[in-house]
Every structure is written in C-alpha cells, then in structure tokens.
C-alpha cells in the first residue's frame, strides 16, 4: 500500500469514527420545544382522531365505513364495494403508493415525520411521558434512580395511560370490521368472538411495545419504507438540511471572544437534543432522519437568541445549497411521471365508482357434455347463471335469449328470477332447439335479463354460445 493510499484509508477511518448508528442501546429522550414544525406535526397527527371516531358514524341505517368480511362487502357511506369491484382496490393502492412516492420526491419523508401511525403514536406516548415524568434530564434521572413510591407512581401512571391508548387503538381497528357499538357491548360483556380478542390483543401488544419502547427503532430496523425512500429522493428534493457553508467552523460562543473566524453554528447541540431519532443533522442526511423538522425549530430558536438569521437548518435541496437554480416542481420528470400515474389511477377510481353496476350477471356454458341430443331429436345445452344483486331491494327479472330462432328456455323455477337484496343466486338454465334450426356447430347467443316491478328498468346482457353437433 502506498503512503498516499494509507493516508486516504486513515482519513476514511477518521471520518467514519464520527458516524454513529442508533442501535437502540439507550432510550432517546428528545426535548420538546414549540415551533412552526411542531405545530404542523400536531395538526397532522390530529387527523388521526378521525380514525377513532369514524367507526361510530352511521349512514342509511348502517355503519358508514365497514369491512364486512363475512358478507364479502365493503361499505363506504352509500357505496357498497363487492368482490367483483375489487379491481378498484388495486387502483386505490397504486394511488396511495404513488402519492407517497410523489410527496417523498418533493419533500422527503413527510409521511414518516407527520402522518405515519408509528411516529404519531410515539409522539403521543412521549408527550404523555414528558407530562408525567418531566423533561429529558428529569426522565433520565428518574430512570437511573432507585425504585421509590414516587417512581412507582409515575411509571404506573404513564404505563396505564399508554395501555389505555393501546386498547382504544385495538378496539377502534376491530370496529372497522364489525358493528362498532355492538363490539363494545361484546368486549365489555366478554362475549366477543375469538378473532376479535386476537385482533385486540395483537393491537394492544404492538401499539404498546412499538410506540412505548421500540419507538424510532421500528423506523430504523422494521419499516420497509425507510429502506426504499433513498431511491425516491434526488438533488431537487427539499429536506431538512444543515447549511454547512454557513454553519462551519462551528464553535461555542464566548463572551467578548471574536466570532469572526467562526460559522453560525454555536455547537449548542439543541438540534440533536430535540431529534426523535437521535440524528445529528450536521453530519449530513442520514437514514434515521424522518424529516420532521424539529431540528429546524430548535436551531431557529437558537439563531433568534444569538441574533443571527434563521434557516441554518432548513428545508433545502442539494441543488439549492450548491447555489444552482431549482426547477419548478411540475417540471421535474420524476414528479411528472408520478403525476401522470396519479391522474390515471384517480380517473380509474372515479370511473369505477360511477359505473358500478347494481346487478352483475355471469353465464358459464356447461362443458361436460357440450350438448345433449334429446329423444325427440332436439339439442339441449346447459348453462350456469350467477346473478348478484348489489342493491338494497329485492329485484325481479325475466330471462330471454336472442340469436337462436325457436329456442326454448327452461328454468327449474319458471321464467321469473327473484334476486333478494344484496344477494347472489346461481341457477341452471337449459336451452333446447330443434336440430334443423342449427346452421352451424357454434351459434352465438345472448342472455338478456330484464327487470320489472322497479322504477328504474334494468337490462343486463351476456354473450354466450349454443353448441350442437358438427353440420
Ligand atoms: S434530523 Fe431533524 S428532521 Fe431529521 S428526524 Fe431529526 S429532528 Fe427530524
Ligand atoms: S441547533 Fe443550530 S446552532 Fe445549535 S448545534 Fe444545532 S445547528 Fe448548531
């Protein structure tokens, strides 16, 4: 190894010695301070209150949002999604994923910092911890202190409140799958179904452990999104960034000492102290940063105190820091691509929602045998018809077949089909025709279901074939 190579390697080791990986060895007690981004975080997390109250909304006599697994239906206000319409779910998932990608490309892990249930629940848990056990210094002291009546009281209060939030989270989640009011009755009278208890127990456990103990470690080691987000950001992405050129060389401010040679960073480490994931943003962008902006609030408060301009840590892109012009958001190829996919999936969902047929029909031609030659010489084909009534009223239909002259339609229960509200019926239909009527082996036909007894007449058509012997 040459002297130069050795020097480079030595430099590499020196640089690497500054890196620190938060492996969860000690609990991070982040300081909470007021500021712009702290307020944004509260506003964003308050949206999660909707999660807790939505299951209790009623609409047209039933739960407004309900995943009715036994009946394989999803109720969303006056809309009912059936398994046949589940293709829309894939579009919704694409829409959510692309929204996440687009937001990450523009402003980094905004989802993680402000909306993710893991960081939001952790924030609520640590807020309670702060109220009960005091600020980070007091909390560390309490953790290290021997067990006294005061310590037991404080810890008991904190863990009880954490458990209450975990229980509420579990009950609320389960309430999206069954009648929310009845669920409370079932839980309180210990009559709930086994699966309801399993879901509740799992949610209590994971909420309590993830938000109370593992906290940022979930983001570091368990969350797949944290792993892939680096491929979504580029030089134009605005992220909480330390302005190296302005801040360095950092150093403490001493009274009467000259500050001419120093940068604006006074090395107070408040930005590190408020970081919920224990990141020192001054070391550059790191995997642990969830772009919550708490370090921006912290540094701005310090800049105000030392009478220097705010923004030593600010949302900025790499291009911006290098003095390059920033392209308009809508001119970035990545954002344009995400925008197109977003538009298409939104259009698909709107189309799907406005075109959900109230009744669906499927016709399957019997394969074994393809046809039957009857004793009078006529040819018979058998079909299995499945009709799904997605409306909330019973519907009556006539069935007729076109495309084959002289066809005789035979159904076991007469020619009127009654579809119960939100019901599915499969039934068999036999078509019989004189052999002389058949011009070819395969004749294209059409089944037509026409409603009667309802104000809005419905007509459903389905193509099929009638098969006979080779001509
Ligand atoms: S470095 Fe700043 S923006 Fe990133 S997680 Fe820490 S406090 Fe939030
Ligand atoms: S809060 Fe600002 S001044 Fe204090 S250490 Fe961080 S970057 Fe430097």
Coordinates of C-alpha atoms and ligand atoms in Angstrom, one line a residue:
X1 CA 0.0 0.0 0.0
X2 CA 1.4 3.3 -1.0
X3 CA 1.8 6.2 1.5
X4 CA -0.9 8.1 -0.3
X5 CA -3.3 5.2 -0.2
X6 CA -2.6 4.6 3.5
X7 CA -3.3 8.3 4.2
X8 CA -6.6 8.1 2.4
X9 CA -7.6 5.0 4.3
X10 CA -6.6 6.7 7.6
X11 CA -8.8 9.7 6.6
X12 CA -11.6 7.3 5.9
X13 CA -11.4 5.7 9.3
X14 CA -11.2 9.2 10.9
X15 CA -14.3 10.3 9.1
X16 CA -16.1 7.1 9.9
X17 CA -15.4 7.5 13.6
X18 CA -17.9 10.4 13.6
X19 CA -20.7 8.2 12.3
X20 CA -23.0 6.8 14.9
X21 CA -25.7 4.3 14.3
X22 CA -28.6 4.4 16.7
X23 CA -28.9 0.7 17.7
X24 CA -31.3 1.3 20.5
X25 CA -28.8 0.9 23.2
X26 CA -30.3 3.7 25.2
X27 CA -33.7 5.4 25.1
X28 CA -33.8 8.6 23.2
X29 CA -35.4 11.3 25.4
X30 CA -36.0 14.1 22.9
X31 CA -36.6 17.6 24.2
X32 CA -39.9 19.0 23.1
X33 CA -39.9 22.7 22.0
X34 CA -42.5 24.8 20.4
X35 CA -42.2 26.0 16.8
X36 CA -43.6 26.0 13.3
X37 CA -42.9 22.4 12.5
X38 CA -44.0 21.2 16.0
X39 CA -47.4 22.9 15.2
X40 CA -47.6 21.2 11.8
X41 CA -46.9 17.9 13.5
X42 CA -49.8 18.5 15.9
X43 CA -52.2 19.5 13.1
X44 CA -51.2 16.4 11.0
X45 CA -51.4 14.0 13.9
X46 CA -54.8 15.3 14.9
X47 CA -56.1 13.9 11.6
X48 CA -55.7 10.5 13.2
X49 CA -58.6 11.4 15.6
X50 CA -60.8 10.6 12.6
X51 CA -59.6 7.1 12.8
X52 CA -61.0 6.9 16.3
X53 CA -64.4 8.4 15.6
X54 CA -65.2 7.2 12.1
X55 CA -66.5 3.7 13.0
X56 CA -69.3 5.3 15.0
X57 CA -70.7 7.2 12.1
X58 CA -74.0 5.8 10.7
X59 CA -75.3 6.2 7.2
X60 CA -78.6 4.9 5.8
X61 CA -79.1 2.8 8.8
X62 CA -75.8 1.0 8.8
X63 CA -72.1 1.7 9.8
X64 CA -70.8 4.3 7.3
X65 CA -67.4 2.5 6.9
X66 CA -67.5 -1.2 7.3
X67 CA -65.3 -4.0 6.0
X68 CA -68.0 -6.7 6.1
X69 CA -65.8 -9.8 5.7
X70 CA -68.5 -12.5 6.3
X71 CA -70.6 -11.0 3.5
X72 CA -67.5 -10.0 1.5
X73 CA -68.6 -6.4 1.1
X74 CA -67.0 -3.1 1.9
X75 CA -69.4 -0.3 2.8
X76 CA -68.3 3.3 2.3
X77 CA -71.1 5.6 3.1
X78 CA -73.8 4.9 0.5
X79 CA -71.4 2.9 -1.7
X80 CA -71.0 -0.9 -1.4
X81 CA -68.0 -2.5 -3.0
X82 CA -68.3 -6.2 -3.8
X83 CA -65.6 -8.7 -4.6
X84 CA -66.4 -8.1 -8.3
X85 CA -65.3 -4.5 -7.9
X86 CA -62.1 -5.2 -6.1
X87 CA -60.0 -4.1 -9.1
X88 CA -60.7 -0.6 -7.8
X89 CA -58.8 -1.5 -4.6
X90 CA -55.7 -2.1 -6.6
X91 CA -56.1 1.4 -8.1
X92 CA -56.6 2.8 -4.6
X93 CA -53.4 1.1 -3.5
X94 CA -51.5 2.4 -6.6
X95 CA -52.9 5.9 -5.8
X96 CA -51.7 5.7 -2.2
X97 CA -48.3 4.4 -3.1
X98 CA -47.7 6.9 -5.9
X99 CA -48.9 9.8 -3.7
X100 CA -46.3 8.6 -1.1
X101 CA -43.6 8.5 -3.8
X102 CA -44.5 11.9 -5.2
X103 CA -44.5 13.5 -1.8
X104 CA -41.2 11.9 -1.0
X105 CA -39.6 13.1 -4.2
X106 CA -40.8 16.7 -3.4
X107 CA -40.2 16.9 0.3
X108 CA -38.6 13.7 1.6
X109 CA -40.2 11.5 4.3
X110 CA -43.1 13.8 5.1
X111 CA -45.3 10.8 5.7
X112 CA -42.8 9.5 8.3
X113 CA -42.4 12.8 10.0
X114 CA -46.0 13.9 10.2
X115 CA -48.6 11.2 9.4
X116 CA -47.2 7.7 10.0
X117 CA -49.0 5.9 12.8
X118 CA -45.7 4.7 14.2
X119 CA -44.3 8.3 14.6
X120 CA -47.6 9.8 15.6
X121 CA -48.4 7.2 18.3
X122 CA -44.8 7.5 19.5
X123 CA -45.2 11.3 19.7
X124 CA -48.4 10.9 21.8
X125 CA -46.7 8.4 24.1
X126 CA -43.6 10.7 24.6
X127 CA -45.9 13.7 25.1
X128 CA -47.5 11.8 28.0
X129 CA -44.1 10.7 29.3
X130 CA -43.0 14.3 29.2
X131 CA -46.1 15.5 31.1
X132 CA -45.8 12.8 33.7
X133 CA -42.0 12.2 34.2
X134 CA -40.7 15.6 33.2
X135 CA -38.2 16.9 30.7
X136 CA -35.4 14.6 29.3
X137 CA -33.0 15.4 32.1
X138 CA -35.6 14.6 34.7
X139 CA -36.6 11.4 32.9
X140 CA -33.0 10.2 32.6
X141 CA -32.6 10.9 36.4
X142 CA -35.8 9.0 37.1
X143 CA -34.7 6.0 35.1
X144 CA -31.4 5.8 36.9
X145 CA -32.9 6.4 40.4
X146 CA -33.8 3.5 42.7
X147 CA -37.4 2.4 43.0
X148 CA -39.3 4.7 45.3
X149 CA -43.0 5.2 45.9
X150 CA -42.8 8.3 43.7
X151 CA -41.1 6.5 40.9
X152 CA -43.6 3.6 41.0
X153 CA -46.5 6.1 41.0
X154 CA -45.1 8.0 37.9
X155 CA -44.3 4.8 36.0
X156 CA -47.6 3.2 36.8
X157 CA -49.5 6.4 35.6
X158 CA -47.5 6.5 32.4
X159 CA -47.9 2.8 31.5
X160 CA -51.6 2.8 32.4
X161 CA -52.2 5.7 30.0
X162 CA -50.1 4.0 27.3
X163 CA -52.2 0.9 27.8
X164 CA -55.5 2.9 27.5
X165 CA -54.3 4.3 24.2
X166 CA -53.3 0.9 23.0
X167 CA -56.7 -0.6 24.0
X168 CA -58.5 2.2 22.2
X169 CA -56.4 1.6 19.1
X170 CA -57.1 -2.1 19.1
X171 CA -60.9 -1.7 19.7
X172 CA -61.1 1.0 17.0
X173 CA -59.3 -1.1 14.4
X174 CA -61.6 -4.0 15.1
X175 CA -64.6 -1.7 14.9
X176 CA -64.0 -1.2 11.2
X177 CA -64.8 -4.9 10.7
X178 CA -68.0 -5.2 12.7
X179 CA -70.7 -3.1 14.3
X180 CA -68.8 -0.7 16.4
X181 CA -71.4 -0.2 19.1
X182 CA -72.1 -3.9 19.4
X183 CA -68.4 -4.5 19.6
X184 CA -68.1 -2.5 22.8
X185 CA -71.0 -4.4 24.3
X186 CA -69.4 -7.7 23.3
X187 CA -66.0 -6.8 24.7
X188 CA -67.4 -5.4 28.0
X189 CA -69.6 -8.5 28.5
X190 CA -66.7 -10.8 27.4
X191 CA -68.9 -12.2 24.7
X192 CA -66.7 -11.1 21.7
X193 CA -65.7 -13.6 19.1
X194 CA -62.3 -15.2 19.4
X195 CA -60.9 -13.4 16.4
X196 CA -62.0 -10.1 17.9
X197 CA -60.0 -10.9 21.0
X198 CA -57.0 -12.0 19.0
X199 CA -57.0 -8.7 16.9
X200 CA -57.4 -6.6 20.1
X201 CA -54.6 -8.4 21.9
X202 CA -52.3 -8.1 18.9
X203 CA -53.0 -4.4 18.6
X204 CA -52.6 -3.7 22.3
X205 CA -49.2 -5.5 22.3
X206 CA -47.8 -4.0 19.2
X207 CA -49.0 -0.4 19.9
X208 CA -47.7 -0.6 23.5
X209 CA -44.3 -2.1 22.5
X210 CA -43.7 -0.2 19.2
X211 CA -44.8 3.3 20.4
X212 CA -43.7 2.9 24.1
X213 CA -40.4 1.1 23.8
X214 CA -39.1 0.5 20.3
X215 CA -40.0 3.9 19.0
X216 CA -37.5 5.1 16.4
X217 CA -36.0 1.6 16.3
X218 CA -39.2 0.5 14.3
X219 CA -38.3 3.1 11.7
X220 CA -34.6 2.0 11.7
X221 CA -35.0 -1.8 11.6
X222 CA -38.5 -2.8 10.8
X223 CA -40.1 -0.3 8.3
X224 CA -39.6 -1.2 4.7
X225 CA -40.4 2.3 3.5
X226 CA -37.4 3.7 5.4
X227 CA -35.2 1.3 3.3
X228 CA -36.5 2.3 -0.1
X229 CA -37.0 6.1 0.4
X230 CA -33.5 6.9 -0.6
X231 CA -34.3 5.8 -4.2
X232 CA -37.1 8.4 -4.3
X233 CA -35.1 11.5 -3.4
X234 CA -32.8 13.3 -5.7
X235 CA -30.9 16.6 -5.9
X236 CA -34.1 18.6 -6.2
X237 CA -35.8 17.1 -3.1
X238 CA -36.2 19.5 -0.3
X239 CA -35.1 18.0 3.0
X240 CA -34.2 19.4 6.4
X241 CA -30.5 20.3 5.8
X242 CA -27.8 21.9 7.7
X243 CA -26.2 24.7 5.8
X244 CA -22.5 23.6 6.1
X245 CA -21.1 26.6 4.4
X246 CA -22.8 29.0 6.8
X247 CA -22.5 26.9 10.0
X248 CA -18.9 25.8 9.9
X249 CA -16.5 26.0 11.6
X250 CA -18.8 25.6 14.4
X251 CA -17.9 26.6 17.9
X252 CA -19.3 27.8 21.3
X253 CA -19.9 31.5 21.7
X254 CA -17.8 33.0 24.5
X255 CA -18.5 36.5 25.8
X256 CA -16.1 39.1 24.4
X257 CA -14.4 36.5 22.2
X258 CA -14.1 37.3 18.5
X259 CA -16.6 35.4 16.3
X260 CA -15.1 36.5 13.0
X261 CA -13.5 33.1 12.2
X262 CA -16.5 31.1 13.2
X263 CA -19.6 29.9 11.4
X264 CA -23.1 30.4 12.6
X265 CA -23.4 27.1 14.4
X266 CA -22.7 27.7 18.1
X267 CA -22.5 23.9 18.7
X268 CA -25.3 24.0 21.3
X269 CA -26.5 20.6 20.1
X270 CA -30.1 21.5 20.6
X271 CA -30.9 20.2 17.1
X272 CA -29.6 16.8 18.3
X273 CA -31.4 17.1 21.6
X274 CA -34.9 17.5 20.0
X275 CA -34.4 14.9 17.3
X276 CA -36.8 12.0 18.0
X277 CA -34.5 9.6 16.2
X278 CA -31.2 10.8 17.7
X279 CA -29.8 12.1 14.5
X280 CA -27.2 14.9 14.3
X281 CA -28.3 16.6 11.1
X282 CA -25.0 18.5 10.9
X283 CA -23.3 15.2 9.8
X284 CA -25.4 15.2 6.7
X285 CA -28.6 13.4 5.5
X286 CA -29.0 10.1 7.4
X287 CA -31.2 7.1 7.2
X288 CA -32.7 7.9 10.6
X289 CA -34.0 11.3 9.6
X290 CA -37.7 11.2 9.3
X291 CA -37.8 14.9 8.1
X292 CA -40.0 16.0 11.0
X293 CA -38.4 19.5 11.1
X294 CA -37.9 19.5 14.9
X295 CA -34.2 20.4 14.4
X296 CA -35.3 23.4 12.3
X297 CA -37.5 24.7 15.1
X298 CA -34.7 24.2 17.6
X299 CA -32.0 25.9 15.5
X300 CA -34.3 28.8 14.6
X301 CA -34.9 29.4 18.3
X302 CA -31.1 29.5 18.9
X303 CA -30.5 31.8 15.9
X304 CA -33.1 34.2 17.4
X305 CA -31.3 34.1 20.7
X306 CA -27.8 34.8 19.2
X307 CA -29.4 37.4 16.8
X308 CA -28.4 35.6 13.6
X309 CA -30.7 34.9 10.6
X310 CA -32.9 31.8 10.9
X311 CA -32.5 28.9 8.5
X312 CA -29.1 27.5 9.4
X313 CA -31.0 24.2 9.3
X314 CA -33.8 24.5 6.8
X315 CA -35.8 22.6 4.2
X316 CA -33.4 22.9 1.2
X317 CA -32.3 20.7 -1.8
X318 CA -28.8 19.8 -2.6
X319 CA -29.0 22.0 -5.8
X320 CA -30.2 24.9 -3.7
X321 CA -27.3 24.6 -1.3
X322 CA -24.9 24.5 -4.2
X323 CA -26.3 27.7 -5.5
X324 CA -28.0 26.1 -8.5
X325 CA -31.5 27.2 -9.6
X326 CA -34.3 24.9 -8.5
X327 CA -36.6 23.7 -11.3
X328 CA -40.3 24.2 -10.8
X329 CA -41.9 21.1 -9.1
X330 CA -44.1 20.4 -12.1
X331 CA -41.2 20.4 -14.5
X332 CA -39.3 17.6 -12.7
X333 CA -39.5 14.4 -14.8
X334 CA -40.0 12.3 -11.7
X335 CA -42.9 14.4 -10.4
X336 CA -44.4 14.5 -13.9
X337 CA -44.3 10.7 -14.1
X338 CA -45.8 10.3 -10.7
X339 CA -48.4 12.9 -11.6
X340 CA -49.5 11.0 -14.7
X341 CA -49.9 7.8 -12.8
X342 CA -51.8 9.6 -10.1
X343 CA -54.1 11.1 -12.6
X344 CA -54.8 7.8 -14.4
X345 CA -55.4 5.9 -11.2
X346 CA -57.7 8.7 -9.9
X347 CA -59.6 8.7 -13.2
X348 CA -59.9 4.9 -13.0
X349 CA -61.3 5.0 -9.5
X350 CA -63.8 7.8 -10.3
X351 CA -64.9 5.8 -13.4
X352 CA -65.2 2.6 -11.3
X353 CA -67.2 4.3 -8.6
X354 CA -69.6 6.0 -11.0
X355 CA -70.1 2.8 -13.1
X356 CA -70.5 0.1 -10.5
X357 CA -73.4 -2.0 -12.0
X358 CA -76.3 -2.5 -9.5
X359 CA -76.6 -6.1 -10.7
X360 CA -74.0 -8.4 -12.2
X361 CA -74.5 -11.4 -14.4
X362 CA -72.2 -14.2 -15.4
X363 CA -73.0 -17.1 -17.7
X364 CA -71.0 -20.3 -17.8
X365 CA -71.7 -22.9 -20.5
X366 CA -71.6 -26.5 -19.3
X367 CA -68.5 -28.3 -20.7
X368 CA -69.4 -31.9 -19.8
X369 CA -71.3 -32.6 -22.0
X370 CA -71.1 -29.8 -24.5
X371 CA -74.7 -30.7 -25.7
X372 CA -77.2 -33.4 -25.3
X373 CA -79.2 -35.0 -28.1
X374 CA -82.8 -35.5 -26.7
X375 CA -85.1 -38.4 -27.5
X376 CA -87.2 -36.2 -29.8
X377 CA -84.0 -35.2 -31.8
X378 CA -83.7 -31.7 -30.3
X379 CA -80.4 -30.4 -29.0
X380 CA -80.0 -29.2 -25.4
X381 CA -77.3 -27.0 -23.8
X382 CA -76.9 -26.3 -20.1
X383 CA -75.7 -23.0 -18.6
X384 CA -74.9 -21.9 -15.0
X385 CA -76.0 -18.4 -14.4
X386 CA -74.9 -16.3 -11.5
X387 CA -76.7 -13.0 -10.7
X388 CA -75.6 -10.7 -8.0
X389 CA -78.0 -8.0 -6.7
X390 CA -75.9 -5.2 -5.1
X391 CA -78.8 -3.0 -4.3
X392 CA -80.7 -3.0 -1.0
X393 CA -84.1 -4.0 -2.5
X394 CA -85.3 -7.3 -4.0
X395 CA -85.5 -7.3 -7.8
X396 CA -87.5 -9.4 -10.2
X397 CA -86.3 -10.3 -13.7
X398 CA -87.4 -12.0 -16.9
X399 CA -84.8 -14.0 -18.8
X400 CA -84.9 -14.3 -22.5
X401 CA -82.3 -15.5 -25.1
X402 CA -81.7 -13.9 -28.5
X403 CA -79.7 -15.1 -31.5
X404 CA -81.3 -18.6 -31.9
X405 CA -84.7 -18.9 -33.6
X406 CA -87.2 -21.2 -31.9
X407 CA -85.1 -21.6 -28.7
X408 CA -87.0 -23.0 -25.7
X409 CA -85.7 -21.5 -22.4
X410 CA -86.2 -23.9 -19.4
X411 CA -85.5 -22.9 -15.8
X412 CA -86.2 -25.1 -12.8
X413 CA -88.3 -22.3 -11.1
X414 CA -90.2 -20.8 -14.0
X415 CA -89.1 -17.8 -16.1
X416 CA -89.1 -15.2 -13.3
X417 CA -85.9 -14.8 -11.3
X418 CA -86.1 -13.1 -7.9
X419 CA -82.9 -11.6 -6.6
X420 CA -83.0 -10.8 -2.9
X421 CA -81.5 -7.6 -1.7
X422 CA -77.7 -7.8 -1.6
X423 CA -78.0 -11.4 -2.6
X424 CA -76.4 -13.8 -5.1
X425 CA -78.1 -16.7 -6.8
X426 CA -76.7 -19.3 -9.0
X427 CA -79.2 -21.2 -11.1
X428 CA -79.2 -23.5 -14.2
X429 CA -80.8 -22.8 -17.5
X430 CA -81.5 -25.3 -20.2
X431 CA -81.8 -24.2 -23.8
X432 CA -83.4 -26.5 -26.3
X433 CA -83.8 -26.2 -30.0
X434 CA -84.7 -28.4 -32.9
X435 CA -81.6 -29.7 -34.7
X436 CA -83.0 -28.4 -38.0
X437 CA -82.7 -24.8 -36.6
X438 CA -79.0 -25.1 -36.2
X439 CA -77.0 -23.8 -39.2
X440 CA -73.5 -24.4 -37.7
X441 CA -71.8 -26.1 -34.8
X442 CA -71.5 -23.0 -32.7
X443 CA -74.2 -20.3 -32.6
X444 CA -73.6 -17.0 -30.9
X445 CA -76.4 -16.2 -28.5
X446 CA -77.2 -13.5 -25.9
X447 CA -78.8 -13.9 -22.5
X448 CA -80.9 -10.9 -21.5
X449 CA -82.2 -10.2 -18.0
X450 CA -84.9 -7.5 -17.9
X451 CA -86.2 -6.2 -14.6
X452 CA -89.8 -5.4 -13.9
X453 CA -91.6 -4.1 -10.7
X454 CA -88.9 -1.4 -10.3
X455 CA -89.0 2.3 -11.2
X456 CA -85.6 2.1 -12.9
X457 CA -85.7 -0.6 -15.5
X458 CA -82.6 -2.7 -15.8
X459 CA -81.4 -4.7 -18.8
X460 CA -78.4 -7.0 -18.4
X461 CA -76.9 -8.7 -21.4
X462 CA -74.3 -11.5 -21.5
X463 CA -72.9 -13.2 -24.6
X464 CA -72.5 -17.0 -24.8
X465 CA -72.7 -19.8 -27.4
X466 CA -75.1 -22.7 -28.2
X467 CA -73.2 -25.8 -29.3
X468 CA -74.6 -28.6 -31.5
X469 CA -73.3 -31.5 -33.5
X470 CA -71.0 -30.8 -36.5
X471 CA -73.1 -29.7 -39.5
Ligands
LIG1 S1 -32.7 15.3 11.9 FE1 -34.2 16.9 12.2 S2 -35.7 16.5 10.6 FE2 -34.4 14.6 10.9 S3 -35.6 13.4 12.3 FE3 -34.1 14.6 13.5 S4 -35.2 16.4 14.1 FE4 -36.4 15.4 12.5
LIG2 S1 -29.2 23.9 17.0 FE1 -28.2 25.1 15.3 S2 -26.6 26.2 16.4 FE2 -27.2 24.6 17.8 S3 -25.8 22.9 17.3 FE3 -27.6 22.7 16.0 S4 -27.1 23.7 14.1 FE4 -25.7 24.4 15.6

